[in-house]
mmCIF file with all atom_site columns, C-alpha atoms in Angstrom:
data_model
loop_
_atom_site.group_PDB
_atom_site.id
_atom_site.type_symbol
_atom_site.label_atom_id
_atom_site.label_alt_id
_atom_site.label_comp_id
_atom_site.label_asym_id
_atom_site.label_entity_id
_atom_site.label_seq_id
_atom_site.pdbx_PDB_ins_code
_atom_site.Cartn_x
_atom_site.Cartn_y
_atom_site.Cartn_z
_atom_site.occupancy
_atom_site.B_iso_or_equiv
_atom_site.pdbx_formal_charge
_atom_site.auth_seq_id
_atom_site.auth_comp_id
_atom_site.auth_asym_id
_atom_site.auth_atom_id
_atom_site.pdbx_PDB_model_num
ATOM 1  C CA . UNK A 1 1  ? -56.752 45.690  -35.439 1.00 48.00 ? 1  UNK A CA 1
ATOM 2  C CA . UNK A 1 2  ? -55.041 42.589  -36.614 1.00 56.00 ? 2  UNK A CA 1
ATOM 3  C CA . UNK A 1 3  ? -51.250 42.564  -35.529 1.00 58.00 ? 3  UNK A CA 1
ATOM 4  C CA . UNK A 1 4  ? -51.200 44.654  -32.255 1.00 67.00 ? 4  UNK A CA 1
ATOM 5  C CA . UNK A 1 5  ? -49.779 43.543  -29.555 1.00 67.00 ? 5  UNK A CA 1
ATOM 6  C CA . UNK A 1 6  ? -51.653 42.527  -26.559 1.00 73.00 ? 6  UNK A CA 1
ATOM 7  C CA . UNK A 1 7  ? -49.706 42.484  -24.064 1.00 75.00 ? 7  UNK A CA 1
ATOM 8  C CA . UNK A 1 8  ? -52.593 41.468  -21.192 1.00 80.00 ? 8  UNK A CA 1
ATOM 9  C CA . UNK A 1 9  ? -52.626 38.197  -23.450 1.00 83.00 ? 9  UNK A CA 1
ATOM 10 C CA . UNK A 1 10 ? -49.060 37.300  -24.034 1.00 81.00 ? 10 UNK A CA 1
ATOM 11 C CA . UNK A 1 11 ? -48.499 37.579  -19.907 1.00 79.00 ? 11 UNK A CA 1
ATOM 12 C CA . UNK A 1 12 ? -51.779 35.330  -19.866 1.00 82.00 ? 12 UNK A CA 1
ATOM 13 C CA . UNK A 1 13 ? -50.233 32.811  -22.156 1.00 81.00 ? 13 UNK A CA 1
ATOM 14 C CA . UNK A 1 14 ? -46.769 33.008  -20.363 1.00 82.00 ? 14 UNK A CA 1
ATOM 15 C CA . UNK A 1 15 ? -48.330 32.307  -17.079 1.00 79.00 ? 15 UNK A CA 1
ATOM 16 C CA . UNK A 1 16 ? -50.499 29.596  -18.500 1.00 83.00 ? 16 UNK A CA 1
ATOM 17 C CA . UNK A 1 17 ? -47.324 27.711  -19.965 1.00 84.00 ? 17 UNK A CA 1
ATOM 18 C CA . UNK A 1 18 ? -45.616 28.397  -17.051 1.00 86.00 ? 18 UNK A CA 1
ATOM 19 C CA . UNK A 1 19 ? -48.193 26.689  -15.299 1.00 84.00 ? 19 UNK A CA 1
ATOM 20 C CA . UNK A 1 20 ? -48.574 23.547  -16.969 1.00 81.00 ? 20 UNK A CA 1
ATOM 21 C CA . UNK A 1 21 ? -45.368 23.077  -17.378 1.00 82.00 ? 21 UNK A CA 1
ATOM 22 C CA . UNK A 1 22 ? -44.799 23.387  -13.838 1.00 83.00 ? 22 UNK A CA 1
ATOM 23 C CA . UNK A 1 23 ? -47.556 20.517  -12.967 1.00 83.00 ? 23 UNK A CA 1
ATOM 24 C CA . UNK A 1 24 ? -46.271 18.494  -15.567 1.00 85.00 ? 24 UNK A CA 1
ATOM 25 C CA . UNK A 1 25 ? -42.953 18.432  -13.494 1.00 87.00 ? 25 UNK A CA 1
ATOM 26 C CA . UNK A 1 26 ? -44.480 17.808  -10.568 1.00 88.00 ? 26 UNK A CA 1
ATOM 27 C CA . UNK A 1 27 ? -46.625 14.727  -11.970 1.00 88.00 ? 27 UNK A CA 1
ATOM 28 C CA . UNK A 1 28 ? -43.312 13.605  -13.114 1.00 90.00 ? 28 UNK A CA 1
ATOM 29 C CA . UNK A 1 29 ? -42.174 14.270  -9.956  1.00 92.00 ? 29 UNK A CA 1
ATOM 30 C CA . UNK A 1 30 ? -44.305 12.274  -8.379  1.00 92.00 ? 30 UNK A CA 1
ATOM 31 C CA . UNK A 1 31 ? -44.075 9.025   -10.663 1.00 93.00 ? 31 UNK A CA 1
ATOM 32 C CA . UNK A 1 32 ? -40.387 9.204   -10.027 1.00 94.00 ? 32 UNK A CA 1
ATOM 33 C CA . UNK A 1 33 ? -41.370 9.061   -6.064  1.00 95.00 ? 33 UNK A CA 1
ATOM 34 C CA . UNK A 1 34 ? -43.607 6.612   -6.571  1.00 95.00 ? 34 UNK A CA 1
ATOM 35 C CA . UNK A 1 35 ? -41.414 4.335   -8.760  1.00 96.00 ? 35 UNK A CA 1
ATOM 36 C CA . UNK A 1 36 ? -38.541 4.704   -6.184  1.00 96.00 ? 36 UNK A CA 1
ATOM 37 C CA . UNK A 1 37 ? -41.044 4.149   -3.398  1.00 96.00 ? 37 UNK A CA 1
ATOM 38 C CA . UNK A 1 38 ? -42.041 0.581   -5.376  1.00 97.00 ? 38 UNK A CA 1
ATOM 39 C CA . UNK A 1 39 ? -38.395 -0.694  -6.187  1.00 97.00 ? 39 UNK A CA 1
ATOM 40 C CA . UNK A 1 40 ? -37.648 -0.243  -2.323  1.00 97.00 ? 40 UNK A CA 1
ATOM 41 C CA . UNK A 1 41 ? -40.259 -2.359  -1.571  1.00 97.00 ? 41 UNK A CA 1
ATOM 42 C CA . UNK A 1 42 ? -39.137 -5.055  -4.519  1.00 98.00 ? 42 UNK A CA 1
ATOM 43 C CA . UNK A 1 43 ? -35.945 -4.801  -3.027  1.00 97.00 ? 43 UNK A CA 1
ATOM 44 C CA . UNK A 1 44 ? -37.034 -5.740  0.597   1.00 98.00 ? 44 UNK A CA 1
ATOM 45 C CA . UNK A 1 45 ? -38.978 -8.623  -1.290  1.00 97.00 ? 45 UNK A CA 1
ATOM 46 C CA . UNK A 1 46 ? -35.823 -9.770  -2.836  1.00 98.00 ? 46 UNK A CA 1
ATOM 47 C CA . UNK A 1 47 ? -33.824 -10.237 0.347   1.00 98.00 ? 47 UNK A CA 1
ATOM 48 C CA . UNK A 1 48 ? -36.980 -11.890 1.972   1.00 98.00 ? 48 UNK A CA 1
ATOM 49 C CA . UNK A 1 49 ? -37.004 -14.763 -0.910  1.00 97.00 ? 49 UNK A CA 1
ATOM 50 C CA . UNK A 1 50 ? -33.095 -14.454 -0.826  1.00 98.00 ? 50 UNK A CA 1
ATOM 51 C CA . UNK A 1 51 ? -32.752 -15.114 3.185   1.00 98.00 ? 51 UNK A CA 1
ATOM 52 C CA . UNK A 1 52 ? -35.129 -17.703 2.762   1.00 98.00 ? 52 UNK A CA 1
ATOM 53 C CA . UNK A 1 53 ? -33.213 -19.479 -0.164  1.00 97.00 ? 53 UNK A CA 1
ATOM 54 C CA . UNK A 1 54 ? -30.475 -19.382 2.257   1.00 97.00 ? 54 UNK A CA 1
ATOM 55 C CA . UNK A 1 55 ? -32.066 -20.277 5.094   1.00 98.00 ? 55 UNK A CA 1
ATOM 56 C CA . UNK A 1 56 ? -33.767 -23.718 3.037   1.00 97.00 ? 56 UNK A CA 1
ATOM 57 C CA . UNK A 1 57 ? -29.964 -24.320 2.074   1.00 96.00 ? 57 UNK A CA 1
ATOM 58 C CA . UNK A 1 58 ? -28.446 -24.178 5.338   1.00 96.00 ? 58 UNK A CA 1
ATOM 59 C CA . UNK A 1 59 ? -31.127 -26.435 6.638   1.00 97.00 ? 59 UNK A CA 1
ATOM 60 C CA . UNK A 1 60 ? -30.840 -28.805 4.362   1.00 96.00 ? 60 UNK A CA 1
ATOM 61 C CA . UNK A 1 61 ? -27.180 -29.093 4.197   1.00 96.00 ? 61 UNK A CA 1
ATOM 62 C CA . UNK A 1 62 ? -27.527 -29.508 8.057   1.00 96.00 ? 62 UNK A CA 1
ATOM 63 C CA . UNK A 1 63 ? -29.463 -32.759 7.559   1.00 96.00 ? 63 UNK A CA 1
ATOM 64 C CA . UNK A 1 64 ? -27.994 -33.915 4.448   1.00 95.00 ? 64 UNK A CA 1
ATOM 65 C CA . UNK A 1 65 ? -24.592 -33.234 4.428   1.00 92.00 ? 65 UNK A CA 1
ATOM 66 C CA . UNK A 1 66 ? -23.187 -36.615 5.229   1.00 92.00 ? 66 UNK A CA 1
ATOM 67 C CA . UNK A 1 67 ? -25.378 -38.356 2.510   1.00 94.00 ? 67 UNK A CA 1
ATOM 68 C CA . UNK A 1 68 ? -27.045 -35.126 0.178   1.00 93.00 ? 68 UNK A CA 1
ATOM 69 C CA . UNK A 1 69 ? -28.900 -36.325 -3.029  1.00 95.00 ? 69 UNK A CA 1
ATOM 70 C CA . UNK A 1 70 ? -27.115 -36.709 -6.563  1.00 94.00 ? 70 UNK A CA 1
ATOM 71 C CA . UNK A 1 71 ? -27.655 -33.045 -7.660  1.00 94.00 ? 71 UNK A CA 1
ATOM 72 C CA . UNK A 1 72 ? -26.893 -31.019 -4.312  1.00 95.00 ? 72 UNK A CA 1
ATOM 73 C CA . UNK A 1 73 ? -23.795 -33.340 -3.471  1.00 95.00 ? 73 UNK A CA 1
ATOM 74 C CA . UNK A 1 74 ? -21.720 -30.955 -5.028  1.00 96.00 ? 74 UNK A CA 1
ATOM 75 C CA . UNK A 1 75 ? -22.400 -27.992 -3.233  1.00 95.00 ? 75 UNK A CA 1
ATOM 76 C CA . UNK A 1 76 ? -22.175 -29.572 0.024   1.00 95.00 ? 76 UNK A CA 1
ATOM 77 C CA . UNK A 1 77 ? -18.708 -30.756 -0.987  1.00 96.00 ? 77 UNK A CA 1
ATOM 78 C CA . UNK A 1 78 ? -17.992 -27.192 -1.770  1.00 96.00 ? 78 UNK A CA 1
ATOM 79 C CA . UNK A 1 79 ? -19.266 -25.888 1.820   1.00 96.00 ? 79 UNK A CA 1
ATOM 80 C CA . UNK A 1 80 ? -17.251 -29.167 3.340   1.00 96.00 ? 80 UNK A CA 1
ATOM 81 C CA . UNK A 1 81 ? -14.071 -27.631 1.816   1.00 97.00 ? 81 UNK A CA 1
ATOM 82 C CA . UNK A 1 82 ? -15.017 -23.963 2.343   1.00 97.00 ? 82 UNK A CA 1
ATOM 83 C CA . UNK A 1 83 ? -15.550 -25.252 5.888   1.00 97.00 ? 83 UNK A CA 1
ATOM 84 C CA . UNK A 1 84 ? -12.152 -27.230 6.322   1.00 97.00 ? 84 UNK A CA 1
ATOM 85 C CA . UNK A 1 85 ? -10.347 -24.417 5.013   1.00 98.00 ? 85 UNK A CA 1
ATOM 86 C CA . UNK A 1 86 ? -11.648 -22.021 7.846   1.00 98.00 ? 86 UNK A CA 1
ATOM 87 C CA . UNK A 1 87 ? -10.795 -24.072 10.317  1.00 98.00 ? 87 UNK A CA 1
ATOM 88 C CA . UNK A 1 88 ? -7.148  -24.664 8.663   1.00 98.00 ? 88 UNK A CA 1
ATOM 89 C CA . UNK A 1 89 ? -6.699  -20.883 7.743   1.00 98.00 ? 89 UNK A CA 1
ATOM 90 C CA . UNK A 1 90 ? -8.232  -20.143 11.709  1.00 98.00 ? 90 UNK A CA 1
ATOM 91 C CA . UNK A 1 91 ? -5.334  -22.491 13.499  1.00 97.00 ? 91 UNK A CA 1
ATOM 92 C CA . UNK A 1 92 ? -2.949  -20.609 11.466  1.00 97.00 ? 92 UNK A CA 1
ATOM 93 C CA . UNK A 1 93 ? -4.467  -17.671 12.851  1.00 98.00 ? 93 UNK A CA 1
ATOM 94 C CA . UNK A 1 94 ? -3.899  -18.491 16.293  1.00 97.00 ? 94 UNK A CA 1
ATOM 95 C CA . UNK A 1 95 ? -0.465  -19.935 15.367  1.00 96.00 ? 95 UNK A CA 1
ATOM 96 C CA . UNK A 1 96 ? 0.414   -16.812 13.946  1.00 97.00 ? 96 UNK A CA 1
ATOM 97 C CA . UNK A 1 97 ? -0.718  -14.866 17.224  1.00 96.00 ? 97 UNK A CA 1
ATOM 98 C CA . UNK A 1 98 ? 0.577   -17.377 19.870  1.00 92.00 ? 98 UNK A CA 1
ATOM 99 C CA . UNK A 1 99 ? -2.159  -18.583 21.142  1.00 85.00 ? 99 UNK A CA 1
#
């Protein structure tokens, strides 16, 4: 009987659909998890090598700042005047506030 309606089947089908389209959103799920888990931990990576950085410039601006080589000389002029401004903006500070 070609054209009947079978409606055992269509519930079937329905249910298999429904199915795979529910583990297809949790796979996706997942990756999304995963992906967020992974950029957190690219992230904590980042401000490793970043601290570092940091850490290398503040050293060597400690021990070179007086005499630094040709290419750092002027960022520690920059941190010189960053650093002479503090102090300036500091004693107005304390000017300000009587002290």
């Amino acid at each position: 009987m070609e054209g009947n309606f079978d409606g055992k089947e269509f519930v079937n089908k329905i249910g298999e659909t429904i199915s795979a389209k529910g583990k297809e959103v949790s796979d996706k799920a997942k990756d999304v998890a995963e992906i967020v888990r992974l950029k957190s931990q690219i992230k904590s990576c980042e401000d490793i090598v970043k601290r570092n950085y940091m850490e290398i410039g503040r050293r060597y601006y400690e021990l070179h700042a007086s005499t630094p080589e040709e290419h750092y000389a002027e960022q520690c002029i920059a941190i010189n005047n960053a650093q002479d401004n503090i102090a300036e903006y500091e004693q107005k500070i304390k000017e300000i506030k009587g002290v």
